[in-house]
Coordinates of C-alpha atoms and ligand atoms in Angstrom, one line a residue:
X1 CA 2.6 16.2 -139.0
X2 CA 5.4 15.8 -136.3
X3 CA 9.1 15.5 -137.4
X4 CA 12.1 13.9 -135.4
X5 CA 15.7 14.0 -135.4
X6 CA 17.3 10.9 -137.0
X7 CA 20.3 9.2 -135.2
X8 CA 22.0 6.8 -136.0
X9 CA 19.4 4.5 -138.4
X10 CA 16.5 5.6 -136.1
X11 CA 14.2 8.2 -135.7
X12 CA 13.9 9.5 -132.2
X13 CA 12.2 12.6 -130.7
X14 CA 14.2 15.2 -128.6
X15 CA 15.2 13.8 -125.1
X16 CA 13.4 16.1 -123.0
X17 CA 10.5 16.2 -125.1
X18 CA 10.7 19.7 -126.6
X19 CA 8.9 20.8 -129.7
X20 CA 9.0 23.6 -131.6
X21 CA 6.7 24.9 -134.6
X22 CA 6.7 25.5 -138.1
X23 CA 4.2 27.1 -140.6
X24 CA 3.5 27.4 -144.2
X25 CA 4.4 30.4 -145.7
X26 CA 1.6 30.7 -147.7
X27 CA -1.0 30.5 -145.1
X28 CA 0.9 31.2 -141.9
X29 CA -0.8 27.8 -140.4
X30 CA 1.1 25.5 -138.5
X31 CA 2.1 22.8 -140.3
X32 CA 4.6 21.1 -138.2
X33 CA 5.2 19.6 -134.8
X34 CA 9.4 19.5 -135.0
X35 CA 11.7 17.6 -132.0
X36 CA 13.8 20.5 -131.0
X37 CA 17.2 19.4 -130.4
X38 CA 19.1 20.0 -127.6
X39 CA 22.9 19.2 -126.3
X40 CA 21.6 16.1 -125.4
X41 CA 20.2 15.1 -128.6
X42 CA 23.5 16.3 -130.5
X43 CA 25.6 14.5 -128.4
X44 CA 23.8 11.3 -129.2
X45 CA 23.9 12.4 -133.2
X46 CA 27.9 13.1 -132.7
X47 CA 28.8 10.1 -130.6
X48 CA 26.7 8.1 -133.2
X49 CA 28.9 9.6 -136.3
X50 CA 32.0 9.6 -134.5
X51 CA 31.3 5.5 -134.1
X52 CA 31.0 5.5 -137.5
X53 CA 34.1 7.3 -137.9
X54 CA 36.0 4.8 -136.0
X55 CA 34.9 1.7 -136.5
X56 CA 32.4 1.8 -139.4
X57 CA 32.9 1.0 -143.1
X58 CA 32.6 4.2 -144.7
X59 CA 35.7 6.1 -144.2
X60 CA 37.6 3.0 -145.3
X61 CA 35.4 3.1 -148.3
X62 CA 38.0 3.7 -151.7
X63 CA 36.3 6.7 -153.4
X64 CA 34.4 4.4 -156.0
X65 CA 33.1 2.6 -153.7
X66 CA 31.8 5.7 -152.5
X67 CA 30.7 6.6 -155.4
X68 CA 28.5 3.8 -155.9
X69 CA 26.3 4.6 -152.8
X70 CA 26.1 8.2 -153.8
X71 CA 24.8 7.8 -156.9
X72 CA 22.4 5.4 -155.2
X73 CA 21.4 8.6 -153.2
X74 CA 21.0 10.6 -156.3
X75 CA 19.0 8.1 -157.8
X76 CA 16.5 8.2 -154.6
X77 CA 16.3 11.6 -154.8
X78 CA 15.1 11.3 -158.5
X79 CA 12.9 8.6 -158.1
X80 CA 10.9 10.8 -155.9
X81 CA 11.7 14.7 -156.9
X82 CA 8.5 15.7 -157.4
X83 CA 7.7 14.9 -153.8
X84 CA 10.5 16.9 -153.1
X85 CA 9.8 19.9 -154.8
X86 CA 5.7 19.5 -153.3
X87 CA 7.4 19.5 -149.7
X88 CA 9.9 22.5 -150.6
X89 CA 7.3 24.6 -152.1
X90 CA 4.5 24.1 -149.3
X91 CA 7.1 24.5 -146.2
X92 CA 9.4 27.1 -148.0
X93 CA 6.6 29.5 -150.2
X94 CA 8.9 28.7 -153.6
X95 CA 7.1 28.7 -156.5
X96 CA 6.4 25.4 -157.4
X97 CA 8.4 25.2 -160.9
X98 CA 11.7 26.5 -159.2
X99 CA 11.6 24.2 -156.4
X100 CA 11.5 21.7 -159.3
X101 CA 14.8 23.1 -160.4
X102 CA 16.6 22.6 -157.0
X103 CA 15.3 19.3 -156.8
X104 CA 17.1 18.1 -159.9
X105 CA 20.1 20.3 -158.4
X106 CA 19.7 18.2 -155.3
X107 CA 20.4 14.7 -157.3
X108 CA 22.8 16.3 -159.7
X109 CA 25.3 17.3 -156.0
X110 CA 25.5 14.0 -155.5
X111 CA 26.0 12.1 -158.7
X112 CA 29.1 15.2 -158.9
X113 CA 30.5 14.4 -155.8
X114 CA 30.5 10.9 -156.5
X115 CA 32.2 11.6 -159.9
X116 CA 34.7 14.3 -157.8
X117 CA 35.5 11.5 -155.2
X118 CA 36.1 8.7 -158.1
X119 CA 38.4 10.6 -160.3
X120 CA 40.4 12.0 -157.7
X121 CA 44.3 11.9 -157.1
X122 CA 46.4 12.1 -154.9
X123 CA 49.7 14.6 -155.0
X124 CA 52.6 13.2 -155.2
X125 CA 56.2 15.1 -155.1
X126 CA 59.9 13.4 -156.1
X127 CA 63.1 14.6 -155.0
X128 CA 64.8 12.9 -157.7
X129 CA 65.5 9.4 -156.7
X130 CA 66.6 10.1 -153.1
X131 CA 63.0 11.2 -151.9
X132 CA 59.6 10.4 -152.7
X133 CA 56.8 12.4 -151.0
X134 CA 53.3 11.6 -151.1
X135 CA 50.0 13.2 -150.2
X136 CA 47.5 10.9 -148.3
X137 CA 43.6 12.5 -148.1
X138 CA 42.3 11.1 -144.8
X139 CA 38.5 12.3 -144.0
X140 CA 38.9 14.5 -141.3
X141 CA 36.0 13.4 -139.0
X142 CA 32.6 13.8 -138.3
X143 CA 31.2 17.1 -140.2
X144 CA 28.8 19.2 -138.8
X145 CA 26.2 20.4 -141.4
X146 CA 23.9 23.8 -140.9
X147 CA 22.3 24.8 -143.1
X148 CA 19.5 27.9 -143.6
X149 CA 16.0 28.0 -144.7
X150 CA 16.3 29.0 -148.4
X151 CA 16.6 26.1 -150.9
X152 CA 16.9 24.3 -148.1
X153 CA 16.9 21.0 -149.7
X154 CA 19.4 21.7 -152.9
X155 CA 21.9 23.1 -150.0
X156 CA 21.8 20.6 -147.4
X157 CA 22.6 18.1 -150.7
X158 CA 25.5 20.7 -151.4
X159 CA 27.2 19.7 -148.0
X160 CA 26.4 16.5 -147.8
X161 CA 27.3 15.1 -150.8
X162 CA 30.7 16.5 -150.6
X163 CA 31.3 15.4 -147.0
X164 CA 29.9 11.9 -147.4
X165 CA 31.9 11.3 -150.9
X166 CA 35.2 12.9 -149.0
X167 CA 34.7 9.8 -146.4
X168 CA 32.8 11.8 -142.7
X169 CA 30.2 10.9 -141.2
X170 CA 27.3 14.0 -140.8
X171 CA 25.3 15.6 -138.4
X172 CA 23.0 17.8 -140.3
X173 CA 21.1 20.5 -138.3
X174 CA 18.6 21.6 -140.5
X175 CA 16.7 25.8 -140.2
X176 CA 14.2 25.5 -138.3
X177 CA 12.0 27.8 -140.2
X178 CA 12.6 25.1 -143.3
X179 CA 12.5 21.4 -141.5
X180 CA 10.3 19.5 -143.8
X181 CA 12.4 18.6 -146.9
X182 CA 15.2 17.4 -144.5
X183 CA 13.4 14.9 -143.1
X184 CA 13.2 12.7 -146.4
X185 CA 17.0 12.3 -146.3
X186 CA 16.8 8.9 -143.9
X187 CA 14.5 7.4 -146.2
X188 CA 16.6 8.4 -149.1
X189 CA 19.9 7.1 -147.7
X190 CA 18.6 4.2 -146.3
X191 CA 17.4 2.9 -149.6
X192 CA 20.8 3.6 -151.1
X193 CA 22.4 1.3 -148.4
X194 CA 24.2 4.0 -146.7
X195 CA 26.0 2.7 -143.5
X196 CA 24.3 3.0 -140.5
X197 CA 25.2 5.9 -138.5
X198 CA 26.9 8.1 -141.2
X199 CA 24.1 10.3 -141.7
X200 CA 22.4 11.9 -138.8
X201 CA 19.7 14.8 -138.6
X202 CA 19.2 16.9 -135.8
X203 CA 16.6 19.4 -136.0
X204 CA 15.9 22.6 -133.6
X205 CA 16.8 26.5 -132.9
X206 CA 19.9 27.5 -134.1
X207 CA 20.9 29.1 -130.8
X208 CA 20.5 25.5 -129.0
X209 CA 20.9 22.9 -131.4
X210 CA 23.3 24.4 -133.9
X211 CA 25.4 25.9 -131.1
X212 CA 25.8 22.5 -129.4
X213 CA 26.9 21.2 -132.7
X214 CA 29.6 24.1 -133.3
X215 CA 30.6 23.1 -129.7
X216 CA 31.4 19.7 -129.5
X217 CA 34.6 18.7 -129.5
X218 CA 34.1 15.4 -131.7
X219 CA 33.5 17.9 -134.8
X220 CA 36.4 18.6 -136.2
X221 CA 34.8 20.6 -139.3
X222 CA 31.4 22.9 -139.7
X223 CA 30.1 23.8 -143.1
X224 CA 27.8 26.4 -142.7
X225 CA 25.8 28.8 -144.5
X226 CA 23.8 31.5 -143.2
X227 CA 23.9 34.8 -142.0
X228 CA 27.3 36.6 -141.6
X229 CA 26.2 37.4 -137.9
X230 CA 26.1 34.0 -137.4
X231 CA 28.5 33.1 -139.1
X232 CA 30.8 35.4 -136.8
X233 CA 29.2 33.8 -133.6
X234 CA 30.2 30.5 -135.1
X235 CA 33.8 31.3 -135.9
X236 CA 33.7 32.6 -132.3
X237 CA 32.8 29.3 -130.7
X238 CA 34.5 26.7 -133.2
X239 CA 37.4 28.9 -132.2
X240 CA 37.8 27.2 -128.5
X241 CA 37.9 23.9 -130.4
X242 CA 40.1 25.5 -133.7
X243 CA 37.9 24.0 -135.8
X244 CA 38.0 23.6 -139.7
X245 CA 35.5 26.4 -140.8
X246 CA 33.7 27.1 -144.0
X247 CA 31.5 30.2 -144.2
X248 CA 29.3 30.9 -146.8
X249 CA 27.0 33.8 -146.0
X250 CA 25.1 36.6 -146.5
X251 CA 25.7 39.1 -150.3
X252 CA 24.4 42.4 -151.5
X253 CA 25.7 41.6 -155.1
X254 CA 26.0 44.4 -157.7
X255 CA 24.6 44.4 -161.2
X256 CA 26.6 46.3 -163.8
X257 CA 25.1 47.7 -166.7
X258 CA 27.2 49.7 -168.9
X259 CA 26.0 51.5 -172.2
X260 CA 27.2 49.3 -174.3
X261 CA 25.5 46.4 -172.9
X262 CA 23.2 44.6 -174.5
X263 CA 20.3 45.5 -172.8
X264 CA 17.6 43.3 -173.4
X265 CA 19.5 40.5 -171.8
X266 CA 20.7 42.5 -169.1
X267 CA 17.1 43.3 -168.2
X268 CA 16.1 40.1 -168.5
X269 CA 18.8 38.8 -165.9
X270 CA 18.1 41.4 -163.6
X271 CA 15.0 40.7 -163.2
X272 CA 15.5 37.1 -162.8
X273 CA 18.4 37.4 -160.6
X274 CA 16.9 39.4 -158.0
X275 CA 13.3 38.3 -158.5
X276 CA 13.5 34.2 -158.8
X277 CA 13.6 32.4 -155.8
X278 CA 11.5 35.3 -154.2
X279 CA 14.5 37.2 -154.1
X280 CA 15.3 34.9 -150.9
X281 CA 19.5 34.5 -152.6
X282 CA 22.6 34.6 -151.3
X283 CA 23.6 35.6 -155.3
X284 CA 20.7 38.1 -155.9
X285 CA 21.4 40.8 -158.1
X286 CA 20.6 43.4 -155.6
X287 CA 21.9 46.3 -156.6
X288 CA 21.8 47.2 -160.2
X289 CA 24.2 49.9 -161.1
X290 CA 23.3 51.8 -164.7
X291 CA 25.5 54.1 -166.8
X292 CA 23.7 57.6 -166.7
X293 CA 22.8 57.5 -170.7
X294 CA 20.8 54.5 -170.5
X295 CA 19.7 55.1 -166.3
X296 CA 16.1 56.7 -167.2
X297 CA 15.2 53.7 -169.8
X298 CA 16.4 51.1 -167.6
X299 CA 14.5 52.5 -164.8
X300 CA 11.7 52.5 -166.5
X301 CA 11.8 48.8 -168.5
X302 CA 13.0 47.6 -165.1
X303 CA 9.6 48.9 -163.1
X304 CA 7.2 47.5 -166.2
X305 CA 9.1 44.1 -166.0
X306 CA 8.9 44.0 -162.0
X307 CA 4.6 45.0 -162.0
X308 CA 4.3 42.2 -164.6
X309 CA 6.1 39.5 -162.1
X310 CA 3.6 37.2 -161.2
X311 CA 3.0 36.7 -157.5
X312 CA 1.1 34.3 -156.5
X313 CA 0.4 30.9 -154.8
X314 CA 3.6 29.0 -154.6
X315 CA 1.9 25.7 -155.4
X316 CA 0.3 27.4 -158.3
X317 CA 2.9 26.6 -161.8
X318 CA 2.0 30.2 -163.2
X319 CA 3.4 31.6 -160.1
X320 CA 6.7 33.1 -160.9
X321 CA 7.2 34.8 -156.9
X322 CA 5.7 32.9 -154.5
X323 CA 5.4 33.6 -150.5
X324 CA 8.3 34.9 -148.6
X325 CA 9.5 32.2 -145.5
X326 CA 8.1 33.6 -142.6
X327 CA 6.4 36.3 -141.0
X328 CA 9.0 37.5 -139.1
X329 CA 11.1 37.6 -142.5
X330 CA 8.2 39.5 -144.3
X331 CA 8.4 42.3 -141.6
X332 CA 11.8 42.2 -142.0
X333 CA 11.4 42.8 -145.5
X334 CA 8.7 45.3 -145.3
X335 CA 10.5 47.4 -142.6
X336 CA 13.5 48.0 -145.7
X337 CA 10.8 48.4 -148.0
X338 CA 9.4 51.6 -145.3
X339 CA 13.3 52.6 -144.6
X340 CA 13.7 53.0 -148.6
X341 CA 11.1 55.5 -148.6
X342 CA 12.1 57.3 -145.4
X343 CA 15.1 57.7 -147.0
X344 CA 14.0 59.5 -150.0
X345 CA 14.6 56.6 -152.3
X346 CA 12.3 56.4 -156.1
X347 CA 9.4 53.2 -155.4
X348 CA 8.8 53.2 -159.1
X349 CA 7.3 48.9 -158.7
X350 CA 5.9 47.0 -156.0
X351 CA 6.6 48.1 -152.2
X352 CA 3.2 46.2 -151.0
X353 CA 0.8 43.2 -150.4
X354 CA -0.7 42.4 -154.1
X355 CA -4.4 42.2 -154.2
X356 CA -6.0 39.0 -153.7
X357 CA -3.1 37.3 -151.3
X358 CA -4.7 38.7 -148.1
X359 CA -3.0 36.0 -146.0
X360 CA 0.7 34.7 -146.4
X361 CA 3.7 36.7 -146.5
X362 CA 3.4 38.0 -150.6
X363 CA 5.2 40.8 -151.7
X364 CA 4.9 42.2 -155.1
X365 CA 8.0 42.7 -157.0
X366 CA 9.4 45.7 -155.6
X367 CA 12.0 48.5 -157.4
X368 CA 13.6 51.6 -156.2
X369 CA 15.7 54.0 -158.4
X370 CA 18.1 56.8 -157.3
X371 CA 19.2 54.6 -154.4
X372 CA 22.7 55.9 -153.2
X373 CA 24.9 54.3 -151.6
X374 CA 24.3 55.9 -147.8
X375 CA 21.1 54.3 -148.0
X376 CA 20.3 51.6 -145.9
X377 CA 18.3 49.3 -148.6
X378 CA 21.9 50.0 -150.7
X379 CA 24.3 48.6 -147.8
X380 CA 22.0 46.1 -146.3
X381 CA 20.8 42.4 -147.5
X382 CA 17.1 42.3 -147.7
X383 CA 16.8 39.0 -148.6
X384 CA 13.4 39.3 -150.5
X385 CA 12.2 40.1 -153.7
X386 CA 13.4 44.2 -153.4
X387 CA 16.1 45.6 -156.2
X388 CA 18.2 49.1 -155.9
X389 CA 18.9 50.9 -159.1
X390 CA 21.6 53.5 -159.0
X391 CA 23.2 55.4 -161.8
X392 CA 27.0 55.6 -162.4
X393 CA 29.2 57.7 -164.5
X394 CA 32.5 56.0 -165.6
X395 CA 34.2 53.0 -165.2
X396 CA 35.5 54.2 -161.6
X397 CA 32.6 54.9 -160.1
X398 CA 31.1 51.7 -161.5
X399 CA 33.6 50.1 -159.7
X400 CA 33.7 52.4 -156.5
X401 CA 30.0 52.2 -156.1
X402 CA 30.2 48.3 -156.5
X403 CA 32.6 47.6 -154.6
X404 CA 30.9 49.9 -151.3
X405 CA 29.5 47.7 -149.4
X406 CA 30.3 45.2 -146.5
X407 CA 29.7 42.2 -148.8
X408 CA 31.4 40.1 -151.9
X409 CA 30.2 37.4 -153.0
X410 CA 28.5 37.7 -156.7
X411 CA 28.9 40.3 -159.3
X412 CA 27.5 40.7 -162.6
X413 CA 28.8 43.0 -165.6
X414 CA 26.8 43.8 -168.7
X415 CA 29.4 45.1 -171.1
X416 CA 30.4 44.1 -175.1
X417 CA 34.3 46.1 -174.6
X418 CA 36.0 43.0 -174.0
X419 CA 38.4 45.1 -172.4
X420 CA 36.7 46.7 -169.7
X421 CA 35.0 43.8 -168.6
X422 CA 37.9 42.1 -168.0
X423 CA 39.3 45.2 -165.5
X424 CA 36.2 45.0 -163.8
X425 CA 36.2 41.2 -162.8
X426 CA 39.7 42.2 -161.7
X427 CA 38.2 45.3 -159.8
X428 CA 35.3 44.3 -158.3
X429 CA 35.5 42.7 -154.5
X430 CA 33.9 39.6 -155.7
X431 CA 33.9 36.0 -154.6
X432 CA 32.2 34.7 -158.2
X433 CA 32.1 37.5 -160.8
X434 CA 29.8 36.8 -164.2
X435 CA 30.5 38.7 -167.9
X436 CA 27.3 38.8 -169.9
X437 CA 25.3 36.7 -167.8
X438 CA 23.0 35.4 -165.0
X439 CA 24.3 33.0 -162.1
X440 CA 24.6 29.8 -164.2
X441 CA 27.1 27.5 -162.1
X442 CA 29.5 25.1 -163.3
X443 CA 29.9 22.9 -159.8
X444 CA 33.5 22.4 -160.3
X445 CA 34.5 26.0 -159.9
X446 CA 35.2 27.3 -156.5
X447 CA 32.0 28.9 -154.9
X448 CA 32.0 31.0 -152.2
X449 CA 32.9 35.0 -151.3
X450 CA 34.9 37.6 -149.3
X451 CA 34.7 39.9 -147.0
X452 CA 31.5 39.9 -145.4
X453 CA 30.1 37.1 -147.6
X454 CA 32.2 34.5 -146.4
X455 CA 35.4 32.6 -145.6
X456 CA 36.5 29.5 -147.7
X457 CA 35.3 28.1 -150.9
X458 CA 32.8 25.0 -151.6
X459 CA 32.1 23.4 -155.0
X460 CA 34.5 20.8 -157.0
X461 CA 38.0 19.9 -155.2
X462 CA 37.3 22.7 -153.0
X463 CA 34.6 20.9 -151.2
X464 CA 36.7 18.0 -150.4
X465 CA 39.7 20.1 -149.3
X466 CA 37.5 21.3 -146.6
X467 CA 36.5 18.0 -145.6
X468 CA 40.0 16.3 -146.0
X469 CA 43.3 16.5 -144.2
X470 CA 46.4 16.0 -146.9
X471 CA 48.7 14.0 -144.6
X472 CA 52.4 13.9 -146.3
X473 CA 54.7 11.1 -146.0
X474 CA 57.6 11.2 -147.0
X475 CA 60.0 8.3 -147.9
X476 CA 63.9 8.5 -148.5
X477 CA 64.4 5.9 -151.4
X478 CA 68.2 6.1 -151.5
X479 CA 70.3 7.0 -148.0
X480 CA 69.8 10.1 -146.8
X481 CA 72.8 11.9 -145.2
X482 CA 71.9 12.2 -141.3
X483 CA 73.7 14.6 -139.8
X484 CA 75.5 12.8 -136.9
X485 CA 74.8 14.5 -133.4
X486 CA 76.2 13.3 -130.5
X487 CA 78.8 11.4 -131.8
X488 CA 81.9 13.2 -129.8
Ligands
LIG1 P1 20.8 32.1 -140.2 O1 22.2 32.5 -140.0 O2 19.7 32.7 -139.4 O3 20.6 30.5 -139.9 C1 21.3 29.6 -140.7 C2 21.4 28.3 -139.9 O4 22.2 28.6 -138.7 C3 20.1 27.8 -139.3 O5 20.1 26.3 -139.4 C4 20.1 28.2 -137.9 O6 19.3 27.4 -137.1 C5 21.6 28.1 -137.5 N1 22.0 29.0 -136.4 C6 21.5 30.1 -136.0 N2 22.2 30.6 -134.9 C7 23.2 29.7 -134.7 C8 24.2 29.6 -133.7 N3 24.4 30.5 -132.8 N4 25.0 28.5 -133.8 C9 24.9 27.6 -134.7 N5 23.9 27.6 -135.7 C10 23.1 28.7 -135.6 O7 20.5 32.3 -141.7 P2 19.1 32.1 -142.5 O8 18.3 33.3 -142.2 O9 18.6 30.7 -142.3 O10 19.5 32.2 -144.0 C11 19.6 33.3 -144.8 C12 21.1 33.8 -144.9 O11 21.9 32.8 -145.5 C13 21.2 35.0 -145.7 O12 22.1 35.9 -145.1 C14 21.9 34.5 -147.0 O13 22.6 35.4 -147.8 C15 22.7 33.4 -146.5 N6 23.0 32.4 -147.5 C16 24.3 32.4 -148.0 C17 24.7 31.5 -149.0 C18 26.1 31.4 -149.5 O14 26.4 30.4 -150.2 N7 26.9 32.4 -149.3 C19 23.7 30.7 -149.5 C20 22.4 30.7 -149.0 C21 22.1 31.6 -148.0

């Protein structure tokens, strides 16, 4: 199947020509002949979007009207999610009953935003009766959208829907080890009467097509999510330009069991946290840190749980780990897997290809215990379906051993002292922090992290702030007193 870039209502392939690859996780076959996008083929995508900007209906659009067209958009997505998840699971090796999850995630962005961008207000400030101040929300401009390669489809939704309900145009640049989902978005926003030229796709290498993108000076605002080294190269670039940035990358998130805990459910979240998705989460639960009293049983229910995960093809519903992106990923993956070792870390689950999956990039379900926190598989995202276990005594080194690493975006504590969880969400470096429970979102809350993990916050108001500019007016409604200059 070949794939091409989609600008401004038509689908074109690169200028030049160039194509680029992409395979099935599950097989490692080529799947996929994708137009790789160059500064060329950006251009065209900005200069289309930036007519829109200008000239075309949508930014002039009142928020309900908006809000009409997204849930349009939302309803497309419906009408057609299990394509969706089909096309996730084959290009991104998801198992094929999660992808069905982000798929429904995918039409619920959109009929939020559209309820975000009908219901909202604008600010406005009196100074008795002499002044009256008022906040405008003008869309800033043409947003630039890049997004990565897990739940690809349920993110680039997460971006969009925000940016088109706010009033920009879009440029999406989609991973390129991910394109396929991506390229049912014109379909779908055609068929929900979107304006021509307000959504635009560019797919290709990051290092070409996504740089040209940060580069341009017609895009005022990037939403990106990704790796924090590329997030830094971004901030870099956008810098010349002093762009609007939002940076939601990479986590090495902290699991907090205390003795107390109930610890059934904090098994059972563990597990799930680190091991859904094939581990391939920006919110994984990582690290799980135990109280010493309850380390060895944890340790051990932990390893039983993780050899019981079933891995296995993606498209297949009993699969509950399916096959990890791309090669290049699995060896990733595999080399922290060796490291762990090396390092004298505990492989009490997993750590290798499960029998019967000769081809593909499986993994089974992979523990270690007595990680510390030098280690490299404690300090470093692996991205892929590998927990740490490391035992803590005390509240303080709970919190010291949480909070020792470069990253902070998720945490979750397992605790029934009401107290003490409380002092840790205030303790621990943490973007998002959850008490007594997995990563279930509520898309009005601000989502995002700090430090390594990320600067700014998407989700609810926060997601149009970004892509927004308040403009203030104010208005004397009584006569001011001037202060007279120049009058001898
Ligand atoms: P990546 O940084 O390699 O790529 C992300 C996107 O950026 C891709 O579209 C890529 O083509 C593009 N890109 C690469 N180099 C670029 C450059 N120089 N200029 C502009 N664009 C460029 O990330 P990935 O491997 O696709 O995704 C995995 C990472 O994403 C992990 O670190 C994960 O934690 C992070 N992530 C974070 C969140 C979050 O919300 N915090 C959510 C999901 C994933």
């Amino acid at each position: 199947m070949k794939l091409e870039h989609y600008i401004d209502g038509a689908h074109v392939p690169s200028a030049s020509g160039a194509t680029f690859h992409a395979i099935e996780p599950a097989t490692n076959q080529v799947s996929l002949t994708v137009a790789a996008g160059e500064a060329g083929d950006v251009d065209a995508a900005v200069r289309a979007a930036r007519k829109a900007f200008t000239d075309g209906p949508w930014p002039r659009m009142n928020g309900e009207q908006r809000a009409v067209i997204l849930r349009g958009i939302a309803h497309a997505v419906e009408s057609r999610d299990e394509m969706i998840a089909e096309v996730e699971c084959a290009d991104t090796g998801l198992p094929i009953t999660q992808a069905r999850g982000q798929a429904r995630r995918a039409a619920q962005n959109f009929r939020f935003f559209a309820d975000v961008i009908s219901d909202l207000g604008e600010d406005v400030y009196r100074v008795g009766a002499a002044q009256l101040n008022y906040v405008v929300r003008k869309p800033v401009g043409v947003a630039g959208l890049i997004t990565p390669w897990n739940t690809p489809f349920m993110l680039e939704t997460w971006k969009l829907a925000p940016a088109l309900a706010a009033g920009c145009p879009v440029v999406l640049k989609p991973a390129e080890w991910s394109p396929l989902s991506a390229s049912l978005l014109p379909q779908i926003m055609e068929e929900a009467g979107l304006p021509t030229g307000v959504f635009n796709l560019v797919h290709g290498i990051g290092e070409t097509a996504g740089a040209a993108l940060v580069a341009h000076p017609d895009v005022p605002v990037i939403s990106f999510t990704g790796e924090t080294t590329t997030g830094q190269t971004i901030m870099r670039s956008a810098a010349a330009h002093l762009k609007t940035l939002s940076m939601e990358l990479g986590g090495k998130s902290p699991l907090v069991v205390f003795e107390d805990a109930d610890l059934e459910r904090a098994l059972d979240a563990a597990v799930f946290g680190v091991f859904s998705l094939n581990g391939e989460r920006c919110t994984a639960s990582s690290r799980v840190l135990v109280e010493r009293s309850r380390y060895a049983e944890f340790v051990n229910r932990l390893a039983e749980r993780a050899a019981k995960v079933r891995v296995g093809p993606p498209a297949d519903p009993a699969t509950e780990l399916g096959a990890l992106i791309h090669p290049e990923h699995y060896e990733r993956v595999m080399g922290y897997v060796r490291s762990g070792v090396e390092e004298g870390a505990r492989l009490v689950a997993g750590g290798s290809r499960p029998e019967g999956l000769p081809d593909g990039n499986f993994l089974s379900a992979t523990v270690f215990a007595d990680v510390t926190a030098g280690m490299r598989i404690f300090q470093e995202e692996i991205f892929g379906p590998v927990v740490c276990v490391t035992p803590f005594d005390g509240e303080a080194e709970a919190i010291e051993l949480a909070n020792a690493t470069q990253y902070g975006l998720a945490a979750y504590v397992w605790t029934n002292d009401l107290r003490r969880a409380h002092r840790l969400a205030h303790s621990i470096e943490a973007g998002m922090l959850w008490i007594n429970s997995q990563n279930v979102r509520d898309l009005r809350t601000p989502f995002g992290g700090i430090k390594s993990s990320g600067v700014g916050r998407e989700g609810g108001r926060h997601s149009i702030d970004l892509f927004t500019e308040p403009h203030i007016v104010h208005v004397a409604t009584e006569d001011l007193p001037v202060p007279r200059f120049g009058v001898g």
